[in-house]
PDB file of C-alpha atoms in Angstrom:
ATOM      1  CA  MET A 371     -10.149 -18.281   6.659  1.00  0.00           C
ATOM      2  CA  ASP A 372     -10.907 -20.722   3.645  1.00  0.00           C
ATOM      3  CA  MET A 373      -8.840 -19.462   0.519  1.00  0.00           C
ATOM      4  CA  SER A 374      -9.110 -20.970  -2.841  1.00  0.00           C
ATOM      5  CA  ASN A 375      -6.660 -21.168  -5.852  1.00  0.00           C
ATOM      6  CA  SER A 376      -9.622 -22.608  -8.239  1.00  0.00           C
ATOM      7  CA  GLU A 377     -12.265 -20.368  -9.695  1.00  0.00           C
ATOM      8  CA  ASP A 378     -13.064 -17.343  -7.264  1.00  0.00           C
ATOM      9  CA  ARG A 379     -16.573 -17.313  -5.831  1.00  0.00           C
ATOM     10  CA  TYR A 380     -16.876 -13.629  -5.188  1.00  0.00           C
ATOM     11  CA  ILE A 381     -15.915 -10.586  -7.244  1.00  0.00           C
ATOM     12  CA  SER A 382     -12.470  -8.760  -6.063  1.00  0.00           C
ATOM     13  CA  LEU A 383     -13.812  -5.126  -4.855  1.00  0.00           C
ATOM     14  CA  LEU A 384     -10.120  -3.958  -5.969  1.00  0.00           C
ATOM     15  CA  THR A 385     -11.422  -4.211  -9.668  1.00  0.00           C
ATOM     16  CA  ASP A 386     -13.331  -1.349 -11.171  1.00  0.00           C
ATOM     17  CA  PHE A 387     -16.337  -3.292 -11.644  1.00  0.00           C
ATOM     18  CA  GLY A 388     -16.416  -4.684  -8.042  1.00  0.00           C
ATOM     19  CA  PHE A 389     -15.786  -1.462  -6.446  1.00  0.00           C
ATOM     20  CA  MET A 390     -18.729   0.070  -8.597  1.00  0.00           C
ATOM     21  CA  ARG A 391     -21.166  -2.763  -8.191  1.00  0.00           C
ATOM     22  CA  ILE A 392     -20.582  -2.487  -4.165  1.00  0.00           C
ATOM     23  CA  PHE A 393     -20.202   1.477  -3.853  1.00  0.00           C
ATOM     24  CA  GLY A 394     -21.510   3.088  -6.979  1.00  0.00           C
ATOM     25  CA  THR A 395     -25.029   2.188  -7.525  1.00  0.00           C
ATOM     26  CA  ALA A 396     -27.910   4.039  -5.872  1.00  0.00           C
ATOM     27  CA  PRO A 397     -29.796   0.730  -4.872  1.00  0.00           C
ATOM     28  CA  ASN A 398     -26.758  -0.275  -2.617  1.00  0.00           C
ATOM     29  CA  LYS A 399     -26.203   3.000  -1.134  1.00  0.00           C
ATOM     30  CA  GLU A 400     -26.681   1.466   2.392  1.00  0.00           C
ATOM     31  CA  LEU A 401     -23.426  -0.054   1.911  1.00  0.00           C
ATOM     32  CA  LEU A 402     -21.431   3.099   0.926  1.00  0.00           C
ATOM     33  CA  ILE A 403     -23.205   4.610   4.036  1.00  0.00           C
ATOM     34  CA  ASN A 404     -22.195   2.025   6.184  1.00  0.00           C
ATOM     35  CA  PHE A 405     -18.395   1.876   5.125  1.00  0.00           C
ATOM     36  CA  LEU A 406     -18.390   5.925   5.553  1.00  0.00           C
ATOM     37  CA  ASN A 407     -19.863   6.064   8.645  1.00  0.00           C
ATOM     38  CA  CYS A 408     -17.232   3.407   9.940  1.00  0.00           C
ATOM     39  CA  LEU A 409     -14.629   5.528   8.332  1.00  0.00           C
ATOM     40  CA  PHE A 410     -15.666   8.785  10.214  1.00  0.00           C
ATOM     41  CA  ASN A 411     -16.225   6.858  13.321  1.00  0.00           C
ATOM     42  CA  GLY A 412     -18.804   8.972  15.046  1.00  0.00           C
ATOM     43  CA  ARG A 413     -17.442  12.445  14.156  1.00  0.00           C
ATOM     44  CA  LYS A 414     -20.025  12.382  11.378  1.00  0.00           C
ATOM     45  CA  VAL A 415     -23.236  10.252  10.801  1.00  0.00           C
ATOM     46  CA  ILE A 416     -24.276  10.111   7.192  1.00  0.00           C
ATOM     47  CA  LYS A 417     -28.262   8.806   7.091  1.00  0.00           C
ATOM     48  CA  ASP A 418     -28.758   8.897   3.424  1.00  0.00           C
ATOM     49  CA  LEU A 419     -26.864   9.811   0.325  1.00  0.00           C
ATOM     50  CA  LYS A 420     -27.764  11.217  -3.196  1.00  0.00           C
ATOM     51  CA  TYR A 421     -25.428   9.753  -6.291  1.00  0.00           C
ATOM     52  CA  GLY A 422     -24.316  12.535  -8.421  1.00  0.00           C
ATOM     53  CA  ASN A 423     -22.469  12.959 -11.919  1.00  0.00           C
ATOM     54  CA  GLN A 424     -19.345  10.852 -12.007  1.00  0.00           C
ATOM     55  CA  GLU A 425     -18.187  13.208 -14.773  1.00  0.00           C
ATOM     56  CA  HIS A 426     -17.234  16.759 -14.389  1.00  0.00           C
ATOM     57  CA  VAL A 427     -16.367  19.083 -17.153  1.00  0.00           C
ATOM     58  CA  GLY A 428     -14.191  22.051 -16.345  1.00  0.00           C
ATOM     59  CA  ASP A 429     -14.093  25.412 -18.110  1.00  0.00           C
ATOM     60  CA  VAL A 430     -15.025  25.376 -21.644  1.00  0.00           C
ATOM     61  CA  TYR A 431     -11.896  27.005 -22.417  1.00  0.00           C
ATOM     62  CA  VAL A 432      -9.334  24.345 -21.236  1.00  0.00           C
ATOM     63  CA  GLU A 433     -12.005  21.563 -21.673  1.00  0.00           C
ATOM     64  CA  ARG A 434     -10.543  19.637 -18.419  1.00  0.00           C
ATOM     65  CA  LYS A 435     -12.491  16.711 -17.146  1.00  0.00           C
ATOM     66  CA  ALA A 436     -12.445  14.931 -13.602  1.00  0.00           C
ATOM     67  CA  ILE A 437     -13.723  11.412 -13.733  1.00  0.00           C
ATOM     68  CA  PHE A 438     -14.733  10.162 -10.377  1.00  0.00           C
ATOM     69  CA  ASP A 439     -15.124   6.743  -9.096  1.00  0.00           C
ATOM     70  CA  VAL A 440     -18.236   7.756  -6.821  1.00  0.00           C
ATOM     71  CA  TYR A 441     -19.284  11.113  -5.971  1.00  0.00           C
ATOM     72  CA  CYS A 442     -22.330  11.678  -4.011  1.00  0.00           C
ATOM     73  CA  GLU A 443     -23.754  14.134  -1.396  1.00  0.00           C
ATOM     74  CA  ASP A 444     -25.582  13.549   2.026  1.00  0.00           C
ATOM     75  CA  ALA A 445     -28.783  15.140   3.377  1.00  0.00           C
ATOM     76  CA  ASP A 446     -26.847  17.941   4.538  1.00  0.00           C
ATOM     77  CA  GLY A 447     -25.435  18.747   0.722  1.00  0.00           C
ATOM     78  CA  GLU A 448     -21.962  17.636   1.922  1.00  0.00           C
ATOM     79  CA  LYS A 449     -19.954  16.020  -0.774  1.00  0.00           C
ATOM     80  CA  PHE A 450     -18.181  12.752  -1.038  1.00  0.00           C
ATOM     81  CA  ILE A 451     -15.728  11.684  -3.603  1.00  0.00           C
ATOM     82  CA  VAL A 452     -14.601   7.761  -3.018  1.00  0.00           C
ATOM     83  CA  GLU A 453     -12.174   6.199  -5.052  1.00  0.00           C
ATOM     84  CA  MET A 454      -9.995   3.014  -5.409  1.00  0.00           C
ATOM     85  CA  GLN A 455      -6.603   3.415  -6.589  1.00  0.00           C
ATOM     86  CA  ASN A 456      -4.468   0.306  -7.663  1.00  0.00           C
ATOM     87  CA  ALA A 457      -1.186   1.909  -8.194  1.00  0.00           C
ATOM     88  CA  SER A 458       0.665   5.063  -7.454  1.00  0.00           C
ATOM     89  CA  GLN A 459       0.972   7.952  -9.940  1.00  0.00           C
ATOM     90  CA  LYS A 460       3.614  10.585  -9.961  1.00  0.00           C
ATOM     91  CA  TYR A 461       1.128  13.532  -9.384  1.00  0.00           C
ATOM     92  CA  PHE A 462      -1.480  11.509  -7.242  1.00  0.00           C
ATOM     93  CA  LYS A 463      -1.827  14.487  -4.774  1.00  0.00           C
ATOM     94  CA  ASP A 464      -2.224  16.969  -7.523  1.00  0.00           C
ATOM     95  CA  ARG A 465      -4.920  15.101  -8.776  1.00  0.00           C
ATOM     96  CA  SER A 466      -6.718  14.791  -5.503  1.00  0.00           C
ATOM     97  CA  LEU A 467      -6.717  18.254  -4.941  1.00  0.00           C
ATOM     98  CA  PHE A 468      -7.750  18.917  -8.678  1.00  0.00           C
ATOM     99  CA  TYR A 469     -10.693  16.427  -8.249  1.00  0.00           C
ATOM    100  CA  SER A 470     -11.784  18.250  -5.151  1.00  0.00           C
ATOM    101  CA  THR A 471     -11.966  21.687  -6.932  1.00  0.00           C
ATOM    102  CA  PHE A 472     -15.413  20.297  -8.985  1.00  0.00           C
ATOM    103  CA  PRO A 473     -17.523  19.650  -5.888  1.00  0.00           C
ATOM    104  CA  ILE A 474     -16.475  22.894  -4.515  1.00  0.00           C
ATOM    105  CA  ARG A 475     -17.093  25.259  -7.907  1.00  0.00           C
ATOM    106  CA  GLU A 476     -20.283  23.480  -8.613  1.00  0.00           C
ATOM    107  CA  GLN A 477     -21.717  25.177  -5.435  1.00  0.00           C
ATOM    108  CA  ALA A 478     -21.355  28.572  -6.928  1.00  0.00           C
ATOM    109  CA  PRO A 479     -25.061  29.288  -8.148  1.00  0.00           C
ATOM    110  CA  LYS A 480     -25.623  30.813 -11.750  1.00  0.00           C
ATOM    111  CA  GLU A 481     -26.448  34.227 -12.305  1.00  0.00           C
ATOM    112  CA  GLN A 482     -27.147  34.921  -8.601  1.00  0.00           C
ATOM    113  CA  LYS A 483     -25.612  37.024  -5.856  1.00  0.00           C
ATOM    114  CA  TRP A 484     -23.765  34.643  -3.534  1.00  0.00           C
ATOM    115  CA  ASP A 485     -21.915  35.089  -0.236  1.00  0.00           C
ATOM    116  CA  TYR A 486     -19.121  32.071  -0.963  1.00  0.00           C
ATOM    117  CA  HIS A 487     -20.870  29.828   2.053  1.00  0.00           C
ATOM    118  CA  LEU A 488     -19.818  26.719   0.659  1.00  0.00           C
ATOM    119  CA  SER A 489     -20.685  22.669   2.115  1.00  0.00           C
ATOM    120  CA  PRO A 490     -17.851  20.285   3.291  1.00  0.00           C
ATOM    121  CA  VAL A 491     -16.008  18.371   0.669  1.00  0.00           C
ATOM    122  CA  TYR A 492     -14.533  15.263   1.525  1.00  0.00           C
ATOM    123  CA  THR A 493     -12.111  13.005  -0.796  1.00  0.00           C
ATOM    124  CA  VAL A 494     -11.621   9.444   0.168  1.00  0.00           C
ATOM    125  CA  ALA A 495      -8.937   7.396  -1.666  1.00  0.00           C
ATOM    126  CA  ILE A 496      -8.684   3.748  -1.119  1.00  0.00           C
ATOM    127  CA  LEU A 497      -4.865   2.762  -1.955  1.00  0.00           C
ATOM    128  CA  ASN A 498      -4.095  -0.573  -2.818  1.00  0.00           C
ATOM    129  CA  TYR A 499      -0.249   0.179  -2.163  1.00  0.00           C
ATOM    130  CA  ASP A 500       1.972   2.102   0.144  1.00  0.00           C
ATOM    131  CA  MET A 501       1.963   5.873  -0.463  1.00  0.00           C
ATOM    132  CA  HIS A 502       5.239   6.621   0.944  1.00  0.00           C
ATOM    133  CA  GLU A 503       4.164   9.828   1.799  1.00  0.00           C
ATOM    134  CA  ALA A 504       6.917  11.586   4.257  1.00  0.00           C
ATOM    135  CA  ALA A 505       3.963  13.735   6.038  1.00  0.00           C
ATOM    136  CA  PHE A 506       2.328  10.616   7.000  1.00  0.00           C
ATOM    137  CA  ASP A 507       3.090   8.322  10.079  1.00  0.00           C
ATOM    138  CA  SER A 508       4.170   5.329   8.228  1.00  0.00           C
ATOM    139  CA  SER A 509       2.767   3.032  11.004  1.00  0.00           C
ATOM    140  CA  LYS A 510      -0.800   3.783  10.367  1.00  0.00           C
ATOM    141  CA  ILE A 511      -3.392   2.958   7.671  1.00  0.00           C
ATOM    142  CA  ARG A 512      -5.724   5.722   7.676  1.00  0.00           C
ATOM    143  CA  HIS A 513      -4.520   9.384   7.208  1.00  0.00           C
ATOM    144  CA  ARG A 514      -6.572  12.468   7.545  1.00  0.00           C
ATOM    145  CA  VAL A 515      -5.462  15.695   5.954  1.00  0.00           C
ATOM    146  CA  LYS A 516      -6.913  19.059   6.464  1.00  0.00           C
ATOM    147  CA  LEU A 517      -5.503  22.795   5.725  1.00  0.00           C
ATOM    148  CA  CYS A 518      -4.207  23.877   9.294  1.00  0.00           C
ATOM    149  CA  ASP A 519      -1.552  26.520  10.453  1.00  0.00           C
ATOM    150  CA  THR A 520       1.965  25.308  10.122  1.00  0.00           C
ATOM    151  CA  SER A 521       3.111  26.917  13.293  1.00  0.00           C
ATOM    152  CA  THR A 522       0.239  25.929  15.647  1.00  0.00           C
ATOM    153  CA  HIS A 523      -1.013  22.757  13.833  1.00  0.00           C
ATOM    154  CA  ARG A 524      -4.540  23.922  14.533  1.00  0.00           C
ATOM    155  CA  VAL A 525      -6.929  23.798  11.766  1.00  0.00           C
ATOM    156  CA  PHE A 526      -7.533  26.571   9.462  1.00  0.00           C
ATOM    157  CA  TYR A 527     -10.286  25.418   7.415  1.00  0.00           C
ATOM    158  CA  ASP A 528     -12.448  22.225   8.270  1.00  0.00           C
ATOM    159  CA  LYS A 529     -14.643  21.833   5.156  1.00  0.00           C
ATOM    160  CA  LEU A 530     -11.843  20.230   2.897  1.00  0.00           C
ATOM    161  CA  GLU A 531     -10.716  17.244   4.077  1.00  0.00           C
ATOM    162  CA  PHE A 532      -8.764  14.240   2.323  1.00  0.00           C
ATOM    163  CA  ILE A 533      -8.872  10.863   3.889  1.00  0.00           C
ATOM    164  CA  TYR A 534      -5.910   8.286   2.474  1.00  0.00           C
ATOM    165  CA  ILE A 535      -6.685   4.407   3.228  1.00  0.00           C
ATOM    166  CA  GLU A 536      -3.584   2.304   2.627  1.00  0.00           C
ATOM    167  CA  ILE A 537      -5.187  -1.268   2.685  1.00  0.00           C
ATOM    168  CA  ALA A 538      -2.178  -2.837   1.379  1.00  0.00           C
ATOM    169  CA  LYS A 539      -0.985  -2.304   4.972  1.00  0.00           C
ATOM    170  CA  PHE A 540      -3.758  -4.007   6.283  1.00  0.00           C
ATOM    171  CA  ASP A 541      -2.790  -7.332   7.545  1.00  0.00           C
ATOM    172  CA  LYS A 542      -5.242  -8.554   9.961  1.00  0.00           C
ATOM    173  CA  SER A 543      -6.584 -12.199  10.053  1.00  0.00           C
ATOM    174  CA  VAL A 544      -9.990 -12.765   9.803  1.00  0.00           C
ATOM    175  CA  ASP A 545      -9.941 -13.976  13.569  1.00  0.00           C
ATOM    176  CA  GLU A 546      -8.603 -10.207  14.459  1.00  0.00           C
ATOM    177  CA  LEU A 547     -11.339  -8.397  12.820  1.00  0.00           C
ATOM    178  CA  LYS A 548     -12.975  -6.741  15.758  1.00  0.00           C
ATOM    179  CA  THR A 549     -14.719  -3.489  14.483  1.00  0.00           C
ATOM    180  CA  MET A 550     -16.675  -2.846  11.423  1.00  0.00           C
ATOM    181  CA  TYR A 551     -13.995  -0.633  10.185  1.00  0.00           C
ATOM    182  CA  ASP A 552     -11.625  -3.495  10.313  1.00  0.00           C
ATOM    183  CA  LYS A 553     -14.223  -5.868   8.416  1.00  0.00           C
ATOM    184  CA  TRP A 554     -14.711  -3.372   5.585  1.00  0.00           C
ATOM    185  CA  LEU A 555     -11.124  -3.129   5.183  1.00  0.00           C
ATOM    186  CA  PHE A 556     -10.635  -6.834   5.462  1.00  0.00           C
ATOM    187  CA  VAL A 557     -13.374  -7.345   2.768  1.00  0.00           C
ATOM    188  CA  LEU A 558     -12.207  -4.728   0.348  1.00  0.00           C
ATOM    189  CA  LYS A 559      -8.631  -6.259   0.656  1.00  0.00           C
ATOM    190  CA  ASN A 560      -9.543 -10.065   0.609  1.00  0.00           C
ATOM    191  CA  LEU A 561     -13.233 -10.708  -0.815  1.00  0.00           C
ATOM    192  CA  SER A 562     -12.173 -12.493  -4.028  1.00  0.00           C
ATOM    193  CA  ARG A 563      -9.805 -15.006  -2.057  1.00  0.00           C
ATOM    194  CA  LEU A 564     -12.671 -16.136   0.254  1.00  0.00           C
ATOM    195  CA  GLU A 565     -14.200 -19.524  -0.466  1.00  0.00           C
ATOM    196  CA  ASN A 566     -16.709 -19.402   1.961  1.00  0.00           C
ATOM    197  CA  ARG A 567     -18.172 -16.529   4.359  1.00  0.00           C
ATOM    198  CA  PRO A 568     -16.606 -16.298   7.494  1.00  0.00           C
ATOM    199  CA  ALA A 569     -18.464 -16.152  10.419  1.00  0.00           C
ATOM    200  CA  THR A 570     -16.871 -12.899  11.659  1.00  0.00           C
ATOM    201  CA  LEU A 571     -18.207 -11.279   8.746  1.00  0.00           C
ATOM    202  CA  ARG A 572     -22.101 -12.427   9.219  1.00  0.00           C
ATOM    203  CA  ASP A 573     -23.013  -8.961  10.039  1.00  0.00           C
ATOM    204  CA  LYS A 574     -26.340  -7.700   8.580  1.00  0.00           C
ATOM    205  CA  ILE A 575     -24.620  -5.226   6.374  1.00  0.00           C
ATOM    206  CA  PHE A 576     -22.646  -7.877   4.719  1.00  0.00           C
ATOM    207  CA  ASP A 577     -25.551 -10.215   3.792  1.00  0.00           C
ATOM    208  CA  ARG A 578     -26.377  -7.853   0.758  1.00  0.00           C
ATOM    209  CA  LEU A 579     -22.564  -7.361  -0.056  1.00  0.00           C
ATOM    210  CA  PHE A 580     -22.008 -11.131  -0.218  1.00  0.00           C
ATOM    211  CA  LYS A 581     -25.312 -11.713  -1.940  1.00  0.00           C
ATOM    212  CA  LEU A 582     -24.338  -9.100  -4.792  1.00  0.00           C
ATOM    213  CA  ALA A 583     -20.337 -10.056  -4.855  1.00  0.00           C
ATOM    214  CA  GLU A 584     -21.416 -13.856  -5.754  1.00  0.00           C
ATOM    215  CA  ILE A 585     -19.839 -14.314  -9.223  1.00  0.00           C
ATOM    216  CA  ALA A 586     -22.665 -17.094  -9.922  1.00  0.00           C
ATOM    217  CA  ARG A 587     -25.542 -14.279  -9.513  1.00  0.00           C
ATOM    218  CA  LEU A 588     -23.973 -12.270 -12.282  1.00  0.00           C
ATOM    219  CA  ASN A 589     -25.763 -12.205 -15.759  1.00  0.00           C
ATOM    220  CA  PRO A 590     -23.795 -12.987 -18.817  1.00  0.00           C
ATOM    221  CA  ALA A 591     -23.053  -9.144 -19.717  1.00  0.00           C
ATOM    222  CA  GLU A 592     -22.203  -8.514 -15.825  1.00  0.00           C
ATOM    223  CA  ARG A 593     -19.836 -11.669 -16.080  1.00  0.00           C
ATOM    224  CA  TYR A 594     -18.262 -10.596 -19.433  1.00  0.00           C
ATOM    225  CA  GLU A 595     -17.654  -7.192 -17.681  1.00  0.00           C
ATOM    226  CA  TYR A 596     -16.252  -8.311 -14.566  1.00  0.00           C
ATOM    227  CA  GLU A 597     -13.844 -10.545 -16.658  1.00  0.00           C
ATOM    228  CA  ASP A 598     -12.449  -7.688 -18.590  1.00  0.00           C
ATOM    229  CA  SER A 599     -12.135  -5.577 -15.254  1.00  0.00           C
ATOM    230  CA  LEU A 600     -10.468  -8.529 -13.550  1.00  0.00           C
ATOM    231  CA  LYS A 601      -7.744  -8.822 -16.691  1.00  0.00           C
ATOM    232  CA  SER A 602      -6.771  -5.057 -16.749  1.00  0.00           C
ATOM    233  CA  PHE A 603      -6.557  -5.162 -12.589  1.00  0.00           C
ATOM    234  CA  ARG A 604      -4.275  -8.346 -13.017  1.00  0.00           C
ATOM    235  CA  ASP A 605      -2.309  -6.934 -15.906  1.00  0.00           C
ATOM    236  CA  LEU A 606      -1.811  -4.056 -13.706  1.00  0.00           C
ATOM    237  CA  ARG A 607      -0.502  -6.064 -10.616  1.00  0.00           C
ATOM    238  CA  ASN A 608       1.729  -8.037 -12.981  1.00  0.00           C
ATOM    239  CA  CYS A 609       3.406  -5.196 -14.388  1.00  0.00           C
ATOM    240  CA  ILE A 610       3.927  -3.696 -10.691  1.00  0.00           C
ATOM    241  CA  ASP A 611       5.309  -6.801  -9.390  1.00  0.00           C
ATOM    242  CA  TYR A 612       7.923  -7.019 -12.453  1.00  0.00           C
ATOM    243  CA  ALA A 613       8.778  -3.573 -12.010  1.00  0.00           C
ATOM    244  CA  GLU A 614       9.423  -4.119  -8.322  1.00  0.00           C
ATOM    245  CA  GLU A 615      11.512  -7.480  -8.836  1.00  0.00           C
ATOM    246  CA  LYS A 616      13.336  -5.469 -11.806  1.00  0.00           C
ATOM    247  CA  GLY A 617      14.039  -2.684  -9.328  1.00  0.00           C
ATOM    248  CA  ILE A 618      14.899  -4.904  -6.498  1.00  0.00           C
ATOM    249  CA  ARG A 619      17.671  -6.744  -8.932  1.00  0.00           C
ATOM    250  CA  LYS A 620      18.970  -3.507 -10.103  1.00  0.00           C
ATOM    251  CA  GLY A 621      19.406  -2.003  -6.707  1.00  0.00           C
ATOM    252  CA  MET A 622      20.794  -4.912  -5.236  1.00  0.00           C
ATOM    253  CA  ALA A 623      23.439  -5.273  -8.197  1.00  0.00           C
ATOM    254  CA  LYS A 624      24.322  -1.751  -7.829  1.00  0.00           C
ATOM    255  CA  GLY A 625      24.635  -1.956  -4.144  1.00  0.00           C
ATOM    256  CA  LEU A 626      26.652  -5.099  -3.880  1.00  0.00           C
ATOM    257  CA  ALA A 627      29.089  -3.325  -6.601  1.00  0.00           C
ATOM    258  CA  LYS A 628      29.564  -0.285  -4.702  1.00  0.00           C
ATOM    259  CA  GLY A 629      29.844  -2.308  -1.429  1.00  0.00           C
ATOM    260  CA  ARG A 630      32.654  -4.604  -2.693  1.00  0.00           C
ATOM    261  CA  GLU A 631      34.722  -1.530  -3.541  1.00  0.00           C
ATOM    262  CA  GLU A 632      34.424  -0.033  -0.171  1.00  0.00           C
ATOM    263  CA  GLY A 633      34.760  -3.282   1.762  1.00  0.00           C
ATOM    264  CA  GLU A 634      38.202  -3.776   0.351  1.00  0.00           C
ATOM    265  CA  ALA A 635      39.127  -0.732   1.877  1.00  0.00           C
ATOM    266  CA  ILE A 636      37.775  -0.882   5.351  1.00  0.00           C
ATOM    267  CA  GLY A 637      37.076  -4.529   6.134  1.00  0.00           C
ATOM    268  CA  LEU A 638      35.023  -7.328   4.795  1.00  0.00           C
ATOM    269  CA  GLU A 639      32.167  -6.910   7.728  1.00  0.00           C
ATOM    270  CA  LYS A 640      31.978  -3.225   7.013  1.00  0.00           C
ATOM    271  CA  GLY A 641      31.901  -4.082   3.511  1.00  0.00           C
ATOM    272  CA  LYS A 642      28.718  -6.229   3.641  1.00  0.00           C
ATOM    273  CA  LYS A 643      27.049  -3.544   5.975  1.00  0.00           C
ATOM    274  CA  LEU A 644      27.924  -1.163   3.160  1.00  0.00           C
ATOM    275  CA  GLU A 645      26.368  -3.343   0.485  1.00  0.00           C
ATOM    276  CA  LYS A 646      23.273  -3.603   2.345  1.00  0.00           C
ATOM    277  CA  ILE A 647      22.892  -0.147   3.062  1.00  0.00           C
ATOM    278  CA  GLU A 648      23.548   1.025  -0.516  1.00  0.00           C
ATOM    279  CA  SER A 649      20.982  -1.538  -1.833  1.00  0.00           C
ATOM    280  CA  ALA A 650      18.635  -0.655   0.283  1.00  0.00           C
ATOM    281  CA  ARG A 651      19.155   3.375  -0.620  1.00  0.00           C
ATOM    282  CA  ASN A 652      18.818   2.353  -4.178  1.00  0.00           C
ATOM    283  CA  LEU A 653      15.575   0.422  -3.847  1.00  0.00           C
ATOM    284  CA  LYS A 654      14.331   3.045  -1.887  1.00  0.00           C
ATOM    285  CA  SER A 655      14.674   5.612  -4.580  1.00  0.00           C
ATOM    286  CA  LEU A 656      12.841   3.227  -6.524  1.00  0.00           C
ATOM    287  CA  GLY A 657       9.910   3.488  -4.734  1.00  0.00           C
ATOM    288  CA  VAL A 658       9.942  -0.064  -3.468  1.00  0.00           C
ATOM    289  CA  PRO A 659       8.152  -0.557  -0.389  1.00  0.00           C
ATOM    290  CA  ILE A 660      10.160  -0.381   2.902  1.00  0.00           C
ATOM    291  CA  GLU A 661       8.830  -3.807   4.307  1.00  0.00           C
ATOM    292  CA  THR A 662      10.211  -5.574   0.838  1.00  0.00           C
ATOM    293  CA  ILE A 663      13.528  -3.440   1.315  1.00  0.00           C
ATOM    294  CA  ALA A 664      13.901  -4.963   4.770  1.00  0.00           C
ATOM    295  CA  THR A 665      13.232  -8.527   3.554  1.00  0.00           C
ATOM    296  CA  ALA A 666      15.767  -8.486   0.625  1.00  0.00           C
ATOM    297  CA  THR A 667      18.630  -6.659   2.632  1.00  0.00           C
ATOM    298  CA  GLY A 668      18.099  -7.980   6.226  1.00  0.00           C
ATOM    299  CA  LEU A 669      18.342  -4.480   7.516  1.00  0.00           C
ATOM    300  CA  SER A 670      15.754  -3.136   9.756  1.00  0.00           C
ATOM    301  CA  THR A 671      12.642  -0.824   8.888  1.00  0.00           C
ATOM    302  CA  ASP A 672      14.164   2.124  11.276  1.00  0.00           C
ATOM    303  CA  GLU A 673      17.521   1.707   9.487  1.00  0.00           C
ATOM    304  CA  ILE A 674      16.059   2.189   6.164  1.00  0.00           C
ATOM    305  CA  THR A 675      13.625   4.814   7.091  1.00  0.00           C
ATOM    306  CA  THR A 676      16.431   6.924   8.177  1.00  0.00           C
ATOM    307  CA  LEU A 677      18.455   6.653   4.959  1.00  0.00           C
TER     308      LEU A 677
END
């Protein structure tokens, strides 16, 4: 795989502009259809999509609004919210649930009798970070959430589903891509880093994607919009990287100080171990990814997970 540090050839799908150009326009809906079908992996097949209003207004009394990245429905009336998230938010789960209420409530007919029959609603969140969700299997990238009975673990209501995809964890090389789903995750994460199109990504569906993604094909207005979107994305990543680096330094310093104190009492070797444990505990409380903590402290991911 060729990578380049010079001017990019392809747009980044992690930017608002790139994500919307590929997934958010009706002329390119075949790309979103293919991605969603790969995501559902046969348990549901989408044949067509109709794009809806991305801005939904709540009750006039509270004037709350929800802005979706992509909102659409299939031929059966099932609703899909698809969004890209580049940074964690304190109440992200709350926001996901809040957003899902708009496609639910809009199904109520106005001034008509209604038996409350609802079409399914799916919220798909592509996350460019580790969500650190205790309910998830940390070894997996894709997570499906439904309402279920806490005793039997059987699904109680199958018409509301949240799918979280932590693409930041996806680390397959271009030579390891076997399924279309893997290829989509690779493109979502790495497209702007490609200098040339790899042979592995010469499937028909990617012909249109790579053509749309070429920066040289953008008109001046699109180029300006993309550069602005790219700047916002890079500014956000720089802020995250700085906060993470600052958190690591702070956690290490605090851990070392406490470890030295206890190390004097119980011996040098145990003290060193305590330094690492305390550093890891502080870093974990700051939301630093477990893999980063493991690299910084030398502890195993299992040791860090149990802290």
